[in-house]
XYZ file of C-alpha atoms in Angstrom:
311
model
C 143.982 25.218 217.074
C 144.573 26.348 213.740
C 142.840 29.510 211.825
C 139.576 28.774 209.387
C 140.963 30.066 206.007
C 138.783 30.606 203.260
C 139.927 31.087 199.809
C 136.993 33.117 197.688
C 136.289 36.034 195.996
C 133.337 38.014 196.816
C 131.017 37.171 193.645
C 131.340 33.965 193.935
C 127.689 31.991 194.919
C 129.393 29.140 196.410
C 131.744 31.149 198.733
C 128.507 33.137 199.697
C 126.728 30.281 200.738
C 130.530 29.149 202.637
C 130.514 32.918 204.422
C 127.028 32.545 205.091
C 127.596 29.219 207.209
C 130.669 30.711 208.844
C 127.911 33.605 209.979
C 125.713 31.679 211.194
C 128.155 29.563 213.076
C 129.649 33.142 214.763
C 132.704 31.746 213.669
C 135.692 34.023 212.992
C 138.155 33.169 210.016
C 140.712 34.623 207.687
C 139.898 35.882 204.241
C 142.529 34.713 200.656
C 141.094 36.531 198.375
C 141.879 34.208 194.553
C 141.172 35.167 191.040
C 138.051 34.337 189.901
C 139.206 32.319 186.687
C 142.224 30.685 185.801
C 145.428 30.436 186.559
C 145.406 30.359 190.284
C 148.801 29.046 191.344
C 148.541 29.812 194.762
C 145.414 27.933 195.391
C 147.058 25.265 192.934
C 149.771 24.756 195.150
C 147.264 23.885 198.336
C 144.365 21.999 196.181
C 147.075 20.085 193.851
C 144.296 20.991 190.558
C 140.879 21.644 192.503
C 139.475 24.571 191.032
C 136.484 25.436 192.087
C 135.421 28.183 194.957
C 135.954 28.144 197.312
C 138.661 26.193 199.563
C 138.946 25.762 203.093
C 142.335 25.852 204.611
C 142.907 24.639 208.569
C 146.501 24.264 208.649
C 147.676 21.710 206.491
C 144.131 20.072 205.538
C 142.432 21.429 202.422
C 138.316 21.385 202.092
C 137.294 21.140 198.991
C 133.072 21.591 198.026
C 131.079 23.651 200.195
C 129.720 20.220 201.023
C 132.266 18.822 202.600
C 133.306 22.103 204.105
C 129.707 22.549 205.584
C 130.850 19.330 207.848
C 134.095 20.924 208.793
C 132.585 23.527 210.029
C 130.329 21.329 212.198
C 133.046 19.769 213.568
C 134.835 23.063 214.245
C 131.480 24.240 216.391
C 128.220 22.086 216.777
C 125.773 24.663 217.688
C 123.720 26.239 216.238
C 123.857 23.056 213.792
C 123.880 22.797 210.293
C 122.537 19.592 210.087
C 119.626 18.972 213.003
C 119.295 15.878 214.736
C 116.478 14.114 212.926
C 116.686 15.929 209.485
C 120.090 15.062 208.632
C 119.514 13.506 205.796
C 116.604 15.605 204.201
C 118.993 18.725 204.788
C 121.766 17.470 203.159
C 119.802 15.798 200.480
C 117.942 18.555 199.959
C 121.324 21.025 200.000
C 122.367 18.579 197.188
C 119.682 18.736 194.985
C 119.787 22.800 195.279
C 123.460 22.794 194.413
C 123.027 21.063 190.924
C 119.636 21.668 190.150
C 118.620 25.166 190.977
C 122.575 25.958 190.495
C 122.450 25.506 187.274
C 119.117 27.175 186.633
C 120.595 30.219 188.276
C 123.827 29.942 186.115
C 121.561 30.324 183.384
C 119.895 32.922 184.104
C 122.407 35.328 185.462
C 124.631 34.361 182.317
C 121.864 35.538 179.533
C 123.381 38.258 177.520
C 121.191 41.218 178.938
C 122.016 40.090 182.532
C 125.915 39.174 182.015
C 126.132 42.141 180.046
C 125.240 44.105 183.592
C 127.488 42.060 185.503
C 130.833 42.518 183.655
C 130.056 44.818 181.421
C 132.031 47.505 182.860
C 135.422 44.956 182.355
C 137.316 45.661 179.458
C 136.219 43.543 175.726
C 139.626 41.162 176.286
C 138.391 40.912 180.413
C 134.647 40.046 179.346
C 135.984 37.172 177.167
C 139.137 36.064 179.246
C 135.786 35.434 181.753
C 133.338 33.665 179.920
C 135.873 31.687 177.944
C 137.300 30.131 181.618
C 133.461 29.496 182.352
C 132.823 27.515 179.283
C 136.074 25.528 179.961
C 134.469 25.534 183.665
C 131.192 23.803 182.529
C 132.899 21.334 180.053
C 133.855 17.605 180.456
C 131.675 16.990 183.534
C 127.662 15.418 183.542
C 126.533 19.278 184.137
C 124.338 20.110 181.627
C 123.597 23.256 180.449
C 119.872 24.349 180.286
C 118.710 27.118 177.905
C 117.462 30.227 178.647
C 114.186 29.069 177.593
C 114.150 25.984 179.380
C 115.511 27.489 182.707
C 112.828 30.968 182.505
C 110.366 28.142 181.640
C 111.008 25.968 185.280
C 111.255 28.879 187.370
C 108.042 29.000 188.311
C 107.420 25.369 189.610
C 110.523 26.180 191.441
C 109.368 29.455 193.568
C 105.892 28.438 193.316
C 106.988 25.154 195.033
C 109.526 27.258 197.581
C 106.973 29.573 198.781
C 104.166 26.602 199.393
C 107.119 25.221 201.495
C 107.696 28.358 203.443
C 104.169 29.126 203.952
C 103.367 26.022 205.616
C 106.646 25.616 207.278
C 106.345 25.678 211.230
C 109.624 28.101 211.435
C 111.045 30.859 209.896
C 113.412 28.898 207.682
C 112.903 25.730 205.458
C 112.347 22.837 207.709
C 111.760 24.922 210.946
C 115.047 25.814 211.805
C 118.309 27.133 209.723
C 119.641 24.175 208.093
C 122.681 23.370 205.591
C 119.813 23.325 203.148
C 118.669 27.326 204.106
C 122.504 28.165 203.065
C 122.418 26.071 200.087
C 119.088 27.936 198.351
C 120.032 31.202 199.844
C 123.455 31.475 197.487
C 121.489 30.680 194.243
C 119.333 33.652 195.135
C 121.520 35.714 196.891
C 123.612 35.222 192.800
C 119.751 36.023 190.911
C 119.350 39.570 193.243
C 122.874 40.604 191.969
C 121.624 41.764 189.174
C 118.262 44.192 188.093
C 117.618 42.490 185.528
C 117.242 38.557 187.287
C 116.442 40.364 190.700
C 112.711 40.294 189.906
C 113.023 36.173 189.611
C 113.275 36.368 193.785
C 111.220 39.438 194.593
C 108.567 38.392 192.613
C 107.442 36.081 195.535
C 107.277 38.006 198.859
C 107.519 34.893 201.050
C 111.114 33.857 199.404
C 111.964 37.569 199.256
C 111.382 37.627 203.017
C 113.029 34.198 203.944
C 116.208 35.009 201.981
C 116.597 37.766 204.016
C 116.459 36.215 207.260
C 118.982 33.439 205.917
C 121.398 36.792 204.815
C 120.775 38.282 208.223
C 123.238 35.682 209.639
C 125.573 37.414 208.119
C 129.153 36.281 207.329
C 131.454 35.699 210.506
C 134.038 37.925 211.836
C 137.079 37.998 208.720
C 140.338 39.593 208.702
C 142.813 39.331 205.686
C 145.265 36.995 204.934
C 147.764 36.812 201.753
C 147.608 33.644 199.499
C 151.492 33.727 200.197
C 150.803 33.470 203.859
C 147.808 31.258 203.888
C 150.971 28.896 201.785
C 153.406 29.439 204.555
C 150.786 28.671 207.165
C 149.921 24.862 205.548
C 154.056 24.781 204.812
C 154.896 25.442 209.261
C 152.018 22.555 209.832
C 151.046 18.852 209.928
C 148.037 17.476 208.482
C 145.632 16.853 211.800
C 145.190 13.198 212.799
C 142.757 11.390 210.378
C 139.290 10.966 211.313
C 137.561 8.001 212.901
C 135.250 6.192 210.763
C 137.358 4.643 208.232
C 135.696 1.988 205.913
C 136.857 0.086 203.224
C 136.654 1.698 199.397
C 133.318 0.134 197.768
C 135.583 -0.257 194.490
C 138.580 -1.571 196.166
C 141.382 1.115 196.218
C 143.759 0.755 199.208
C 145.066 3.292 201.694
C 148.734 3.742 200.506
C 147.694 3.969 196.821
C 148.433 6.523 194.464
C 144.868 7.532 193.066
C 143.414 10.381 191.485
C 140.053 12.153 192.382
C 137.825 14.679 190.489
C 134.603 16.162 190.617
C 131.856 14.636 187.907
C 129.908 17.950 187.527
C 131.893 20.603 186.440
C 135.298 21.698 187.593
C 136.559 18.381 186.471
C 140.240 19.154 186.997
C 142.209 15.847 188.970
C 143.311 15.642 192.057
C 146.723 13.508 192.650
C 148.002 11.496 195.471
C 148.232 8.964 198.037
C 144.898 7.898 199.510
C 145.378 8.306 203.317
C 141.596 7.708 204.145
C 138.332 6.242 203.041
C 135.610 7.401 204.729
C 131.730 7.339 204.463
C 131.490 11.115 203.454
C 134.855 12.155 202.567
C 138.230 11.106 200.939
C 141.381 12.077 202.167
C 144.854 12.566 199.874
C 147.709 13.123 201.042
C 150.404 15.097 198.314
C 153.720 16.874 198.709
C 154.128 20.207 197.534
C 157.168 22.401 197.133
C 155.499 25.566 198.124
C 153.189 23.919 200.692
C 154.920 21.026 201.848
C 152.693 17.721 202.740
C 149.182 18.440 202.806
C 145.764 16.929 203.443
C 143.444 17.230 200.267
C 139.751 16.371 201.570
C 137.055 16.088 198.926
C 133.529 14.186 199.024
C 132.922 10.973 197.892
C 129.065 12.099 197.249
C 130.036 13.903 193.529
C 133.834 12.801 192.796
C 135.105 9.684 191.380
C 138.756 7.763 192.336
C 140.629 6.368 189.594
C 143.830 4.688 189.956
C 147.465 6.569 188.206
């Protein structure tokens, strides 16, 4: 069976809430450590224009979204699940609405100027804006919408007030009872707010969240050992994409399995996708591109948050 490979960098929110899963799964995996903006050939070569952090690598099948890759790593090891029997779709719909909603309110917060200004402030004047120029390229040409400091300072207290009702009255530890996909999800918005003294308060302010959040980090992140982009390249390059799932159905908008297509994400991170639509499934997509660093590869993104177009 072939190595879980995660391609990340430690800041990263979304590849916090990925190592997170892998922790609470007991699951060991291999760590590619990428830049955190652009370029990022390596990861080019694999994803074929995905972006975003992080990627999941098995072999020669690339998970893109920590939504999709949350599944993956369900199928790698059912228990403990992500996604109970019976909640299924409140987790996930739930996980959803955290990663776009309270995302973004994060985002905002952590990127006000006295709170950036803590976080990279020790980079050098041509680092600081090399950074926050790829992040406004990042955040442009999607339906993400940036909220203003104002705006987002303004919500934050429906949101926490509304988290700790839920946790109070919950009959577990966690959000609904036991750890869920949708525990992960929250945790890495928080987990990105405590980075920081100055947004730290925004999550210790309310003892029951405080608390949670630290149960949810107590999982902590799997067993990882190190593994160069170059070999993580070689690796998808020496294997064959695994057999396609069950489960096939046909594309609502008509696109055929054979066809050259192109997939992107409608948030943020718009950047295409390119190749031959192998599968059409209820959850996921599956293309299937040539590479001549990688070789033929698997690219697996959601349906839930991309959109096909023909080439």
């Amino acid at each position: 069976m072939s190595e879980l490979i995660l391609h990340h960098y430690d800041a990263s929110p979304f590849a916090m809430k990925a190592r997170l899963m892998l922790g609470y799964k007991q699951l060991s995996w291999r760590s590619v450590n990428i830049p955190r903006i652009m370029p990022k050939p390596d990861l080019m070569a694999l994803t074929g224009g995905y972006r975003k952090t992080p990627v999941l690598q098995v072999g020669a099948d690339i998970y893109c979204d920590t939504a999709l890759i949350a599944r993956r790593l369900e199928a790698e090891k059912a228990t403990p699940a992500l996604f109970p029997e019976g909640q299924e779709f409140i987790v996930a719909s739930f996980a959803q609405w955290v990663d776009s909603v309270i995302f973004q309110h994060s985002v905002t917060l952590v990127f006000q100027p006295e709170s950036i200004a803590v976080r990279i402030g020790q980079l050098p004047p041509a680092a600081q804006q090399a950074f926050l120029a790829d992040r406004a390229k990042l955040f442009s040409g999607g339906s993400a919408s940036r909220l203003s400091p104002e705006q987002a300072r303004n919500n934050w207290p429906v949101l926490m007030g509304r988290l700790q009702q839920q946790l109070e009255r919950s009959e577990g530890d966690f959000l609904f009872g036991e750890p869920s996909v949708a525990d992960f999800s929250l945790a890495h918005c928080l987990w990105f707010l405590k980075a920081t003294p100055v947004t730290a308060p925004l999550v210790d302010d309310y003892p029951e969240v405080a608390a949670w959040l630290g149960r949810v980090l107590g999982f902590g992140e799997g067993a990882s050992s190190p593994l160069s982009a170059v070999e993580a390249i070689e690796i998808a390059r020496g294997a064959e994409p695994a057999p396609l799932p069950e489960g096939a159905v046909d594309d609502p908008n008509g696109f055929a399995v054979g066809q050259v297509v192109r997939v992107a994400a409608t948030d943020y991170g718009v950047d295409p996708v390119e190749g031959e639509l192998v599968f059409s499934g209820i959850e996921e997509i599956i293309l299937g591109r040539d590479d001549e660093r990688a070789g033929r590869v698997n690219v697996h993104v959601p349906r839930l948050g991309f959109r096909i177009e023909a080439v």
